[in-house]
PDB file of C-alpha atoms in Angstrom:
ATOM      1  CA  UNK A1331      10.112  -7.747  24.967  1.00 37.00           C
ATOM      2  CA  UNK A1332      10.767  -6.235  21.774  1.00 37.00           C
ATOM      3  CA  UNK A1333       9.376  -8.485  19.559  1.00 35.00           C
ATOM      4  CA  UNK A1334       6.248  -9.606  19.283  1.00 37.00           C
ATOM      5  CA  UNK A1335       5.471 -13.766  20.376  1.00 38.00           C
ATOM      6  CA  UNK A1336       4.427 -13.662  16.912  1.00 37.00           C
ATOM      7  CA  UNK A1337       6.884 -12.373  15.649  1.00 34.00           C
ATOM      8  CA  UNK A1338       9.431 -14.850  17.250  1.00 35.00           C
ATOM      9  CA  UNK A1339       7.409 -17.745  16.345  1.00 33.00           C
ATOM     10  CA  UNK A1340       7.716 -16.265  12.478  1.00 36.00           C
ATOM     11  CA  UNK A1341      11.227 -15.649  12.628  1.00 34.00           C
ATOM     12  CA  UNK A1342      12.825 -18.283  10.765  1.00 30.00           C
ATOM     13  CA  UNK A1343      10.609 -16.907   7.795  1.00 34.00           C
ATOM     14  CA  UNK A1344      10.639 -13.358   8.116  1.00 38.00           C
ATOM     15  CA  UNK A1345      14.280 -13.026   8.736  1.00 35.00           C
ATOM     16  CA  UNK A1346      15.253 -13.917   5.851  1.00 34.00           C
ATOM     17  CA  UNK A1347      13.176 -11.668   4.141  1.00 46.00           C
ATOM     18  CA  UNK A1348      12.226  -7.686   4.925  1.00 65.00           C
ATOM     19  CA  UNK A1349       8.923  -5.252   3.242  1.00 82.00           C
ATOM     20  CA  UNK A1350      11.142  -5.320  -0.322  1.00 88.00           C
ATOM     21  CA  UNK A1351      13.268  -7.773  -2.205  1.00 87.00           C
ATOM     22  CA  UNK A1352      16.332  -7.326  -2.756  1.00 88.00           C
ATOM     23  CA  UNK A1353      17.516  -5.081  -5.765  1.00 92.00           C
ATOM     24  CA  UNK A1354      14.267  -2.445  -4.959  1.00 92.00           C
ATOM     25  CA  UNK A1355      14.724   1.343  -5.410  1.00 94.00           C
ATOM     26  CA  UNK A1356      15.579   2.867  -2.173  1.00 91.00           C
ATOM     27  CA  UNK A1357      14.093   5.801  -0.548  1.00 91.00           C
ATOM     28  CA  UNK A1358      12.782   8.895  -2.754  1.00 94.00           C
ATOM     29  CA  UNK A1359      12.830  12.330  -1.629  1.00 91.00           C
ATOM     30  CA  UNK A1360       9.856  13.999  -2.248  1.00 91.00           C
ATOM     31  CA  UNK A1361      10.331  16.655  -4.623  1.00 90.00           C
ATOM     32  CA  UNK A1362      10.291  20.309  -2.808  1.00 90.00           C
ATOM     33  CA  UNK A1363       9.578  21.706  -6.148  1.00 92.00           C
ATOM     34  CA  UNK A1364       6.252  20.028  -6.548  1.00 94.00           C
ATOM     35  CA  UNK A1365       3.156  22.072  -6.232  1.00 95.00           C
ATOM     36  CA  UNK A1366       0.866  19.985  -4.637  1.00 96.00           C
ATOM     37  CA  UNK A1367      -2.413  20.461  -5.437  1.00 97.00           C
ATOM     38  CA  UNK A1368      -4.537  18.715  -2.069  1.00 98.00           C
ATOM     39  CA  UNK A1369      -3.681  19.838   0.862  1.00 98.00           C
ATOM     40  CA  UNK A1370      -3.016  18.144   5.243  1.00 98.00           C
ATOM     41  CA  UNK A1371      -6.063  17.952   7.427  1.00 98.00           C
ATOM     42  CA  UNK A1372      -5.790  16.373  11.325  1.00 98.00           C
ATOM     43  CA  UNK A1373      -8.099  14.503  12.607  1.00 98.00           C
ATOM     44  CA  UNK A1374      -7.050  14.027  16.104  1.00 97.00           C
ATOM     45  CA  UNK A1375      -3.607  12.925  16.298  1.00 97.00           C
ATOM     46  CA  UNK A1376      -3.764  11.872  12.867  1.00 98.00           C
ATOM     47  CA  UNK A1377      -2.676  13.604   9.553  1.00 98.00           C
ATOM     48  CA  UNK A1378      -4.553  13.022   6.382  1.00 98.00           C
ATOM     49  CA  UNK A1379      -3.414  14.196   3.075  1.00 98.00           C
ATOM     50  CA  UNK A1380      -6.520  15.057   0.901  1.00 98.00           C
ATOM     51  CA  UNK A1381      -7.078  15.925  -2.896  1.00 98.00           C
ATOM     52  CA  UNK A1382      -9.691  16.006  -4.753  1.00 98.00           C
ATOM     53  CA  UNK A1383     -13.147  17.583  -4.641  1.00 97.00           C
ATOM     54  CA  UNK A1384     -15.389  15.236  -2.107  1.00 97.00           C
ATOM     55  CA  UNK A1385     -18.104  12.821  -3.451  1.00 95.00           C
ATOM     56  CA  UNK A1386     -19.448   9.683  -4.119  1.00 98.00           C
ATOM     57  CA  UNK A1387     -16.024   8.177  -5.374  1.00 98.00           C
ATOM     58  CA  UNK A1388     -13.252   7.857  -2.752  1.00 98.00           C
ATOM     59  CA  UNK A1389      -9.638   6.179  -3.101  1.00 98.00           C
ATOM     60  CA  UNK A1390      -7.847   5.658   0.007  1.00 99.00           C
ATOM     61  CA  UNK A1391      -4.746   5.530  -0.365  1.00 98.00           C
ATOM     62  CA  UNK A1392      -2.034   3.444   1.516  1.00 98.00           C
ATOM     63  CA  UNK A1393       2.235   4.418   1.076  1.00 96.00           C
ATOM     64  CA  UNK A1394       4.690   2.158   1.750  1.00 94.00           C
ATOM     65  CA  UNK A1395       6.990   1.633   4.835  1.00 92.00           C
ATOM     66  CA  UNK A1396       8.816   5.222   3.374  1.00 92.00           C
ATOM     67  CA  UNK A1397       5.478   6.707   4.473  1.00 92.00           C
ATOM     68  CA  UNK A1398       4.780  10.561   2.420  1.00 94.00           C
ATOM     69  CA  UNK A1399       8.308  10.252   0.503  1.00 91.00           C
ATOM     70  CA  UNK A1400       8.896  10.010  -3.194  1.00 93.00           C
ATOM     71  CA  UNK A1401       5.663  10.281  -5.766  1.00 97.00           C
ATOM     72  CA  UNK A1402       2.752   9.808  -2.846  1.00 97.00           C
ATOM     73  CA  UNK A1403       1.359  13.531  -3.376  1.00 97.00           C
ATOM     74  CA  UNK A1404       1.817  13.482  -6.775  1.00 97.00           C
ATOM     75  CA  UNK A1405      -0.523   9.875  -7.003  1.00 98.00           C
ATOM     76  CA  UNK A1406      -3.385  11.601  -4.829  1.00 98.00           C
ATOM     77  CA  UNK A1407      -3.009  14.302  -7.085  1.00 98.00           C
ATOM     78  CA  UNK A1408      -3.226  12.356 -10.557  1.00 98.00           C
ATOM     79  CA  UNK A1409      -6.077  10.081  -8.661  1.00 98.00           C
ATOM     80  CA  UNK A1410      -8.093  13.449  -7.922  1.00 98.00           C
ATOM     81  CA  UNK A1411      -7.748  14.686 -11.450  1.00 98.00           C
ATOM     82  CA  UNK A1412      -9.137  11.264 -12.545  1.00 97.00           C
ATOM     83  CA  UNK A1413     -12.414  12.841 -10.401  1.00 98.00           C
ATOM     84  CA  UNK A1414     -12.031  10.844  -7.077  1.00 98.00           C
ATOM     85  CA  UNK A1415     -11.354  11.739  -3.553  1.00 98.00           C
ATOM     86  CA  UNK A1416      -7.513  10.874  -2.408  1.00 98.00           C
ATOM     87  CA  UNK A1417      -7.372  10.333   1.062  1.00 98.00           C
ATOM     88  CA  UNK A1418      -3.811   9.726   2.038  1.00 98.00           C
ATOM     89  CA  UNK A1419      -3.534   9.311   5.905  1.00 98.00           C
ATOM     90  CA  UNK A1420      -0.266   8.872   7.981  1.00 97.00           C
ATOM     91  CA  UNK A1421      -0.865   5.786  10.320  1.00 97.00           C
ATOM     92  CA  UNK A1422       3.096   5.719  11.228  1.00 96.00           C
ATOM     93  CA  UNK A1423       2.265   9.188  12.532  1.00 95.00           C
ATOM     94  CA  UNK A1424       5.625  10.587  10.847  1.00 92.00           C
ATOM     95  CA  UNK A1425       7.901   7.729  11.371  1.00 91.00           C
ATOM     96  CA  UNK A1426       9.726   5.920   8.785  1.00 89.00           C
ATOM     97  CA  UNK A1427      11.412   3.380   6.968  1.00 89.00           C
ATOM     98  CA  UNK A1428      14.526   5.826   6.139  1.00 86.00           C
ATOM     99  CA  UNK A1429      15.208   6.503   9.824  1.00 83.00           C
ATOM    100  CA  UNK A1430      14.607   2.853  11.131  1.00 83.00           C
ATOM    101  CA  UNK A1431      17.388   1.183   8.578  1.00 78.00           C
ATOM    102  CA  UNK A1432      19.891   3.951   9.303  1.00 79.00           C
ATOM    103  CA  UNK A1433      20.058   2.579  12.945  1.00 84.00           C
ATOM    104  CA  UNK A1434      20.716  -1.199  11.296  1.00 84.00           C
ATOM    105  CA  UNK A1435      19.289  -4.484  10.536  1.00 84.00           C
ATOM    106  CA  UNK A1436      17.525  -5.105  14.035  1.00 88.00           C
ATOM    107  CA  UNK A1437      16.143  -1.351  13.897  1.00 88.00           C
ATOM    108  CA  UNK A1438      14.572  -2.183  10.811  1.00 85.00           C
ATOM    109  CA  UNK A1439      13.144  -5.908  12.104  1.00 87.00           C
ATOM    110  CA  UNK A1440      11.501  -4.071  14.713  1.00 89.00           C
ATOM    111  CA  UNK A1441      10.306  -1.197  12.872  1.00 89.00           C
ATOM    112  CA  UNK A1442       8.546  -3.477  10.175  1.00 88.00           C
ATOM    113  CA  UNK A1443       7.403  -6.003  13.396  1.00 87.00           C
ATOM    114  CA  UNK A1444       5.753  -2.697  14.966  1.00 91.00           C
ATOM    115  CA  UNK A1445       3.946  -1.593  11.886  1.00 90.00           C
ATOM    116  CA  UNK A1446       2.969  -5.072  11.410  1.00 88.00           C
ATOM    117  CA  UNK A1447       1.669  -6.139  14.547  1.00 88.00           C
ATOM    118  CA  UNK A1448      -0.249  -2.811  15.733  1.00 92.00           C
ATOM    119  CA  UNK A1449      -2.565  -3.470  12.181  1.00 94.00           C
ATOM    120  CA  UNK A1450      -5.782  -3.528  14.919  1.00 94.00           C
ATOM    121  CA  UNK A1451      -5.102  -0.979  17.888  1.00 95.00           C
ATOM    122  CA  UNK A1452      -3.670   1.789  15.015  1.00 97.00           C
ATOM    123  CA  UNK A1453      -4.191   1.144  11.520  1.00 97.00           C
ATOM    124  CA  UNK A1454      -7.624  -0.476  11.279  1.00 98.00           C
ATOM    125  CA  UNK A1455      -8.637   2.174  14.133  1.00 98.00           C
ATOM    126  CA  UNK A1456      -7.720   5.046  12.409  1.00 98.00           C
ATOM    127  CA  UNK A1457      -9.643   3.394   9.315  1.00 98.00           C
ATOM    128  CA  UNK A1458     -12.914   2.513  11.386  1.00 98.00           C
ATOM    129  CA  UNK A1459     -13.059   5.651  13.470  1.00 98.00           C
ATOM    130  CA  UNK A1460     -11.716   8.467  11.470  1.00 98.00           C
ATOM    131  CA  UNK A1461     -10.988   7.599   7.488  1.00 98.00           C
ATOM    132  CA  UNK A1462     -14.641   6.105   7.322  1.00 98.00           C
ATOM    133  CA  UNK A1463     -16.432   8.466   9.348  1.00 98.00           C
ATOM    134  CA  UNK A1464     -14.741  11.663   7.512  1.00 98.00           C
ATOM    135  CA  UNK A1465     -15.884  10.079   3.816  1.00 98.00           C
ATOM    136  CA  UNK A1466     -19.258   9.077   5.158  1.00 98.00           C
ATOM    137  CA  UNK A1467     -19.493  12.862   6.021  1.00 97.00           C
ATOM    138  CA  UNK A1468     -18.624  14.443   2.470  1.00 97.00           C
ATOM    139  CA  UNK A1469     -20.686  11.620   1.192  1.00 98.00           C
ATOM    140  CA  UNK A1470     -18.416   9.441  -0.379  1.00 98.00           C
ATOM    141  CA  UNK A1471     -20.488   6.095  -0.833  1.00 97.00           C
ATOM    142  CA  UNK A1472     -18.092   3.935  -3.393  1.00 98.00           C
ATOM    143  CA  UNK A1473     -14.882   3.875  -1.810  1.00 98.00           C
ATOM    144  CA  UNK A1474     -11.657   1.476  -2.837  1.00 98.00           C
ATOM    145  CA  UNK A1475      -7.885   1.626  -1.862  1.00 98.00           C
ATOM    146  CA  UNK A1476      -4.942   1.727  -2.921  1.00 98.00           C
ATOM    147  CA  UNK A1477      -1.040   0.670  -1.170  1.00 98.00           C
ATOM    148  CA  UNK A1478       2.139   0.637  -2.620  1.00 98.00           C
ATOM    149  CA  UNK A1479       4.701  -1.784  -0.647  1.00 95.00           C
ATOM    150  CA  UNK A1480       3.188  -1.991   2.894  1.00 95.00           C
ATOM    151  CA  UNK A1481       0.271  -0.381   1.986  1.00 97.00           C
ATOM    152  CA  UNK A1482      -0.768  -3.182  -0.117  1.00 98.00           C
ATOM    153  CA  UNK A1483      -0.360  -5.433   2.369  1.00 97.00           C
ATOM    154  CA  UNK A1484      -2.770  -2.569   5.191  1.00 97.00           C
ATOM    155  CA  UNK A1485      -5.081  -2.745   1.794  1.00 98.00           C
ATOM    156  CA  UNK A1486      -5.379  -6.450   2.249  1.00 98.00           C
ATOM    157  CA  UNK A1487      -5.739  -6.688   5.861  1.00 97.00           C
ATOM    158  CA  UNK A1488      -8.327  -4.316   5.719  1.00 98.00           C
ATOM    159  CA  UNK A1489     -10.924  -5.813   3.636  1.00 98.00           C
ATOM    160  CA  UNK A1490      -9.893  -9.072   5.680  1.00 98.00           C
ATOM    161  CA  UNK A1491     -11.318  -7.292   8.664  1.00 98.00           C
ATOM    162  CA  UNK A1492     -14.643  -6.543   6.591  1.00 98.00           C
ATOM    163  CA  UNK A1493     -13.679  -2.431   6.011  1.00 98.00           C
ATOM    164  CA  UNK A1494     -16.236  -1.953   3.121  1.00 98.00           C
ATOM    165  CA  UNK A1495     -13.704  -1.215  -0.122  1.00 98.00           C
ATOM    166  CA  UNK A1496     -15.298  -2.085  -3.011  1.00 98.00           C
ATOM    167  CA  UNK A1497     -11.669  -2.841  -4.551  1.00 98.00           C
ATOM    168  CA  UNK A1498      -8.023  -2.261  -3.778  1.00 98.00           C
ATOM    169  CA  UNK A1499      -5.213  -2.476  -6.428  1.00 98.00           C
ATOM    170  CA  UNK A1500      -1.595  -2.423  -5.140  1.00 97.00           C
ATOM    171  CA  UNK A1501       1.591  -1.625  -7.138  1.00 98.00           C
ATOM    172  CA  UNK A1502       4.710  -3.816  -6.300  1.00 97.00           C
ATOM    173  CA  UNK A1503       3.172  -5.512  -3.728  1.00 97.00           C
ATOM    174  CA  UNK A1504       4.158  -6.219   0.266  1.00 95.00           C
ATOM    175  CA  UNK A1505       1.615  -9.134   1.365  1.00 96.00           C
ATOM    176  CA  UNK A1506       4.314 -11.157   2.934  1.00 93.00           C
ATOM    177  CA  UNK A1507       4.407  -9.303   5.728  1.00 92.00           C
ATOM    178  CA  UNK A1508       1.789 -10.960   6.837  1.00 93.00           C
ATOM    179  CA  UNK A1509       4.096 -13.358   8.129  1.00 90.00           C
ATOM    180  CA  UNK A1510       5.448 -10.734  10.541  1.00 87.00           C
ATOM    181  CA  UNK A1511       1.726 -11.777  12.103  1.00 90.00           C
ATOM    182  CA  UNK A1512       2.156 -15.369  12.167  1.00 89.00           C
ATOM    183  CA  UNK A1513       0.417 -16.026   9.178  1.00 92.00           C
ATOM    184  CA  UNK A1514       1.079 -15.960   5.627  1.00 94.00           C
ATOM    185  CA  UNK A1515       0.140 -14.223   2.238  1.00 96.00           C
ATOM    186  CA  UNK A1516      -1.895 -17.316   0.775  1.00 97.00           C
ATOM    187  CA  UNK A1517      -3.874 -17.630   4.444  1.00 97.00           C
ATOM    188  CA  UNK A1518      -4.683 -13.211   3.758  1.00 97.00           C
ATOM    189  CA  UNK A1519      -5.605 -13.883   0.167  1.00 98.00           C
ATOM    190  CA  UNK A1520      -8.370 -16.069   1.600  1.00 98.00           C
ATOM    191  CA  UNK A1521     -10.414 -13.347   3.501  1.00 98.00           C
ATOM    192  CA  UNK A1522     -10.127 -10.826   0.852  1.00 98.00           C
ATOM    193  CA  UNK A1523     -13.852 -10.014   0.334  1.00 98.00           C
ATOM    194  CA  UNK A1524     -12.962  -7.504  -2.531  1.00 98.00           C
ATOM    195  CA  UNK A1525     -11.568  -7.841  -6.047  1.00 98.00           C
ATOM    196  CA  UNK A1526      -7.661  -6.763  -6.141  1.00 98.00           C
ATOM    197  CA  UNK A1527      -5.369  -5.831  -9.070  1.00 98.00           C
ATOM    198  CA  UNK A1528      -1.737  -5.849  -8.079  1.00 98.00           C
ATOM    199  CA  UNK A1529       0.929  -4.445 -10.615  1.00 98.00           C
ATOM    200  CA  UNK A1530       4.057  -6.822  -9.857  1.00 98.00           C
ATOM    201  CA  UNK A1531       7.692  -6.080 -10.120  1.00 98.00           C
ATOM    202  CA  UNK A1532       9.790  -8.324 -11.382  1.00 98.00           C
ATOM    203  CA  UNK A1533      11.684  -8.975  -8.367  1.00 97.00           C
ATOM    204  CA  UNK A1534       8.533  -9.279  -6.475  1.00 97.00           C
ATOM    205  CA  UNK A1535       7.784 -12.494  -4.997  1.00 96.00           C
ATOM    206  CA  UNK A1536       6.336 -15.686  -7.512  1.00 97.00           C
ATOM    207  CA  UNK A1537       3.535 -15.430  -5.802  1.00 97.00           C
ATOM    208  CA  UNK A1538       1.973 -12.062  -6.808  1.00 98.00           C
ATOM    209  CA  UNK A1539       2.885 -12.678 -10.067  1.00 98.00           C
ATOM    210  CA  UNK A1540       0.473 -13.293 -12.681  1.00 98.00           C
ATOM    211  CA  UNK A1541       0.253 -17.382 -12.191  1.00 97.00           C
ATOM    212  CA  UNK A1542       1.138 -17.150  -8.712  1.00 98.00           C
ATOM    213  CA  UNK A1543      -0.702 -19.005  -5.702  1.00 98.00           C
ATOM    214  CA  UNK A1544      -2.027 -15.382  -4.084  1.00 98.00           C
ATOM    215  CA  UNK A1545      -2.834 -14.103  -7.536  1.00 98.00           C
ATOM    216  CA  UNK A1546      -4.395 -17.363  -8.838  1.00 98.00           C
ATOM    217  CA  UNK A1547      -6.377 -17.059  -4.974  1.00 98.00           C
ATOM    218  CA  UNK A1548      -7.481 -13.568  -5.449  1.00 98.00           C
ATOM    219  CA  UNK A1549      -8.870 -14.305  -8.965  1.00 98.00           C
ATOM    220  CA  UNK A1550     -11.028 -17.199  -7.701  1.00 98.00           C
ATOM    221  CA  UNK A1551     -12.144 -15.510  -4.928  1.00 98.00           C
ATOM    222  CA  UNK A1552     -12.627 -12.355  -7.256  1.00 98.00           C
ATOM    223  CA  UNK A1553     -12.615 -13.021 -10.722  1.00 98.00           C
ATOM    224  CA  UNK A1554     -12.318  -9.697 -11.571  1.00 98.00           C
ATOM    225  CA  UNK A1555      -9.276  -8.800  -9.762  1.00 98.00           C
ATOM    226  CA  UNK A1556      -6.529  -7.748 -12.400  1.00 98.00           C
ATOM    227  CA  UNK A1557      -2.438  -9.062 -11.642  1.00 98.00           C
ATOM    228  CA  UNK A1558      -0.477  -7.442 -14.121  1.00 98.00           C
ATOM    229  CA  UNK A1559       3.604  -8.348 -14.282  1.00 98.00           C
ATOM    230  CA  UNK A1560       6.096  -5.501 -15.241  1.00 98.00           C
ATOM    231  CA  UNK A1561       9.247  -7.511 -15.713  1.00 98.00           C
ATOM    232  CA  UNK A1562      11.929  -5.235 -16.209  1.00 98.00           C
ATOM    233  CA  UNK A1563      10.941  -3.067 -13.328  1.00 98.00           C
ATOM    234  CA  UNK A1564      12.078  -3.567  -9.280  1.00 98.00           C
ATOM    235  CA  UNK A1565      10.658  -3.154  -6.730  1.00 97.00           C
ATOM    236  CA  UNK A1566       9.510   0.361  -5.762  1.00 97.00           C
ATOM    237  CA  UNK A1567       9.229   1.632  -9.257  1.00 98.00           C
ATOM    238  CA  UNK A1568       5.743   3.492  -9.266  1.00 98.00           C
ATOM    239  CA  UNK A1569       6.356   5.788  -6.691  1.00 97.00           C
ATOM    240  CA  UNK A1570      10.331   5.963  -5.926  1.00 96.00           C
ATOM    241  CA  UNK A1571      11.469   4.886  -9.357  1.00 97.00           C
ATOM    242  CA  UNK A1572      14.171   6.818 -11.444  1.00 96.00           C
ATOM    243  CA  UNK A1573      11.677   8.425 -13.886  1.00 96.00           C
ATOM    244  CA  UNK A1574      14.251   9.914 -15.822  1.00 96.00           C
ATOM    245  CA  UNK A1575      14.655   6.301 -16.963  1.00 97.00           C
ATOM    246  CA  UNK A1576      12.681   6.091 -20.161  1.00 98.00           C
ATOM    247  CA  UNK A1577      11.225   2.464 -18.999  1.00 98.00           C
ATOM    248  CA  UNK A1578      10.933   3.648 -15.504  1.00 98.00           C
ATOM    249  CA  UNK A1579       8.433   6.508 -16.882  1.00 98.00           C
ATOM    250  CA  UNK A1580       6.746   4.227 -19.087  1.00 98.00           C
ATOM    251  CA  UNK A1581       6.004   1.299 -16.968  1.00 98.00           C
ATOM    252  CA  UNK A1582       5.259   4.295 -13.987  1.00 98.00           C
ATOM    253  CA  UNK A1583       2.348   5.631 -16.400  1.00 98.00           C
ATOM    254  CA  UNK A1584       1.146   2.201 -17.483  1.00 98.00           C
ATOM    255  CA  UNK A1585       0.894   0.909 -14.076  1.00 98.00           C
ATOM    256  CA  UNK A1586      -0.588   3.908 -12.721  1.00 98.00           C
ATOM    257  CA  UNK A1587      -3.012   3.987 -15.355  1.00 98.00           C
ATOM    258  CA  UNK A1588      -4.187   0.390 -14.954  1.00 98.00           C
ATOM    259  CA  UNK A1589      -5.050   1.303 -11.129  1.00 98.00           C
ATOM    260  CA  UNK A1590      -7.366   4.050 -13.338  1.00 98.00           C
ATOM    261  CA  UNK A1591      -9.066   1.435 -15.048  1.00 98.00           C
ATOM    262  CA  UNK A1592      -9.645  -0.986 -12.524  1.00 98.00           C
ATOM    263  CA  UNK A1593     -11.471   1.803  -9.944  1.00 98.00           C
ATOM    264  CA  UNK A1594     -13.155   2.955 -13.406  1.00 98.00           C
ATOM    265  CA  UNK A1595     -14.931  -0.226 -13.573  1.00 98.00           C
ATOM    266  CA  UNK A1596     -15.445  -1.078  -9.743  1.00 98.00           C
ATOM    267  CA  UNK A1597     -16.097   1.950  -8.494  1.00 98.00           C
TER     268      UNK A1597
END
């Protein structure tokens, strides 16, 4: 059909909204100069960027809807030199964002729809029966997440479905999505069973901000989950912001670092 029932039934929502707000930075290259320092592993069909030396202290790490573009090495990197294991895997198995809104508005709809709606039969697969088994083997025993765009939203979903993070912090922040699903972000923030920190935009939505409903949720349910606002910035900033931008680079580092704390003290 195209679209999901769910989908369809969600429409008047989701239509009038997409994975960012409006005014977000678009699409980063990744830099072809950068020397990345982890290096891409298979398991089966799937392709795992890993950095890091393997232990007890694992990050997963989820990209947003512009999958391995922009900053996404670099973060596994700086995450590894903080002494845990980056696991960055490709669930959209090479697809992306970029290609999907060159076709138009529908080809983006359905692109976000599909990356929404296959959350069981792909994404939560790949976490169950290869991420978990792979960190279970090099002994990593305290593992948490991290997403950026729609991989805060996969972070989410996945300790909804009981995936065993001890904590998941997410920088400018995708939940809605969830209403790609039929649901909505408040419903999600419910079944969280893990404390979250989200670093908010300022052009995110109201309700990841600091006194927002799915914050003030999360913070119930978790008191030690951590919603930090960076006003000035959009959308995007953390890793497809301008960082020649002297706030950019600032509020990049600061945000970046606060995901540092927050595994420092849950992990």
């Amino acid at each position: 059909k195209g679209f999901s029932d769910a989908f369809q039934k969600a429409s008047s929502f989701v239509s009038a909204m997409a994975c960012c707000p409006d005014g977000s930075w678009p699409a980063l290259n990744a830099d072809p100069s950068y020397a990345a320092t982890g290096q891409v592993i298979e398991m089966g069909d799937l392709k795992v960027y890993v950095s890091g030396t393997p232990g007890e202290k694992a990050v997963l790490v989820w990209p947003e809807v512009f999958g391995w573009e922009g900053r996404m090495k670099q973060i596994c990197d700086q995450l590894a030199a903080a002494g845990y294991y980056a696991v960055m895997p490709d669930h959209m198995r090479g697809e992306s964002m970029s290609e999907a809104a060159a076709k138009g508005e529908e080809a983006k709809m359905a692109f976000l729809n599909k990356w929404a709606g296959n959350f069981d039969e792909v994404v939560l697969a790949d976490i169950n029966d290869k991420l978990f088994p792979h960190l279970k083997e090099v002994g990593a025993t305290s593992v948490g997440g991290i997403g950026f765009c729609w991989g805060v939203w996969v972070a989410h979903r996945a300790s909804a479905a009981g995936v065993p993070l001890k904590c998941a912090a997410g920088c400018h922040p995708s939940v809605r999505l969830e209403g790609f699903v039929g649901s909505n972000e408040l419903e999600l923030a419910g079944k969280v069973k893990c404390p979250m920190m989200f670093a908010s935009a300022g052009n995110d939505p109201e309700n990841v901000q600091p006194d927002g409903e799915v914050s003030k949720k999360l913070k119930e349910l978790h008191p030690t989950s951590v919603i930090i606002a960076f006003p000035e910035m959009e959308h995007g900033w953390v890793s497809r912001g301008d960082v020649s931008q002297e706030n950019v680079a600032r509020d990049t580092k600061l945000a970046l670092q606060a995901c540092m704390d927050f595994f420092a003290a849950h992990l």
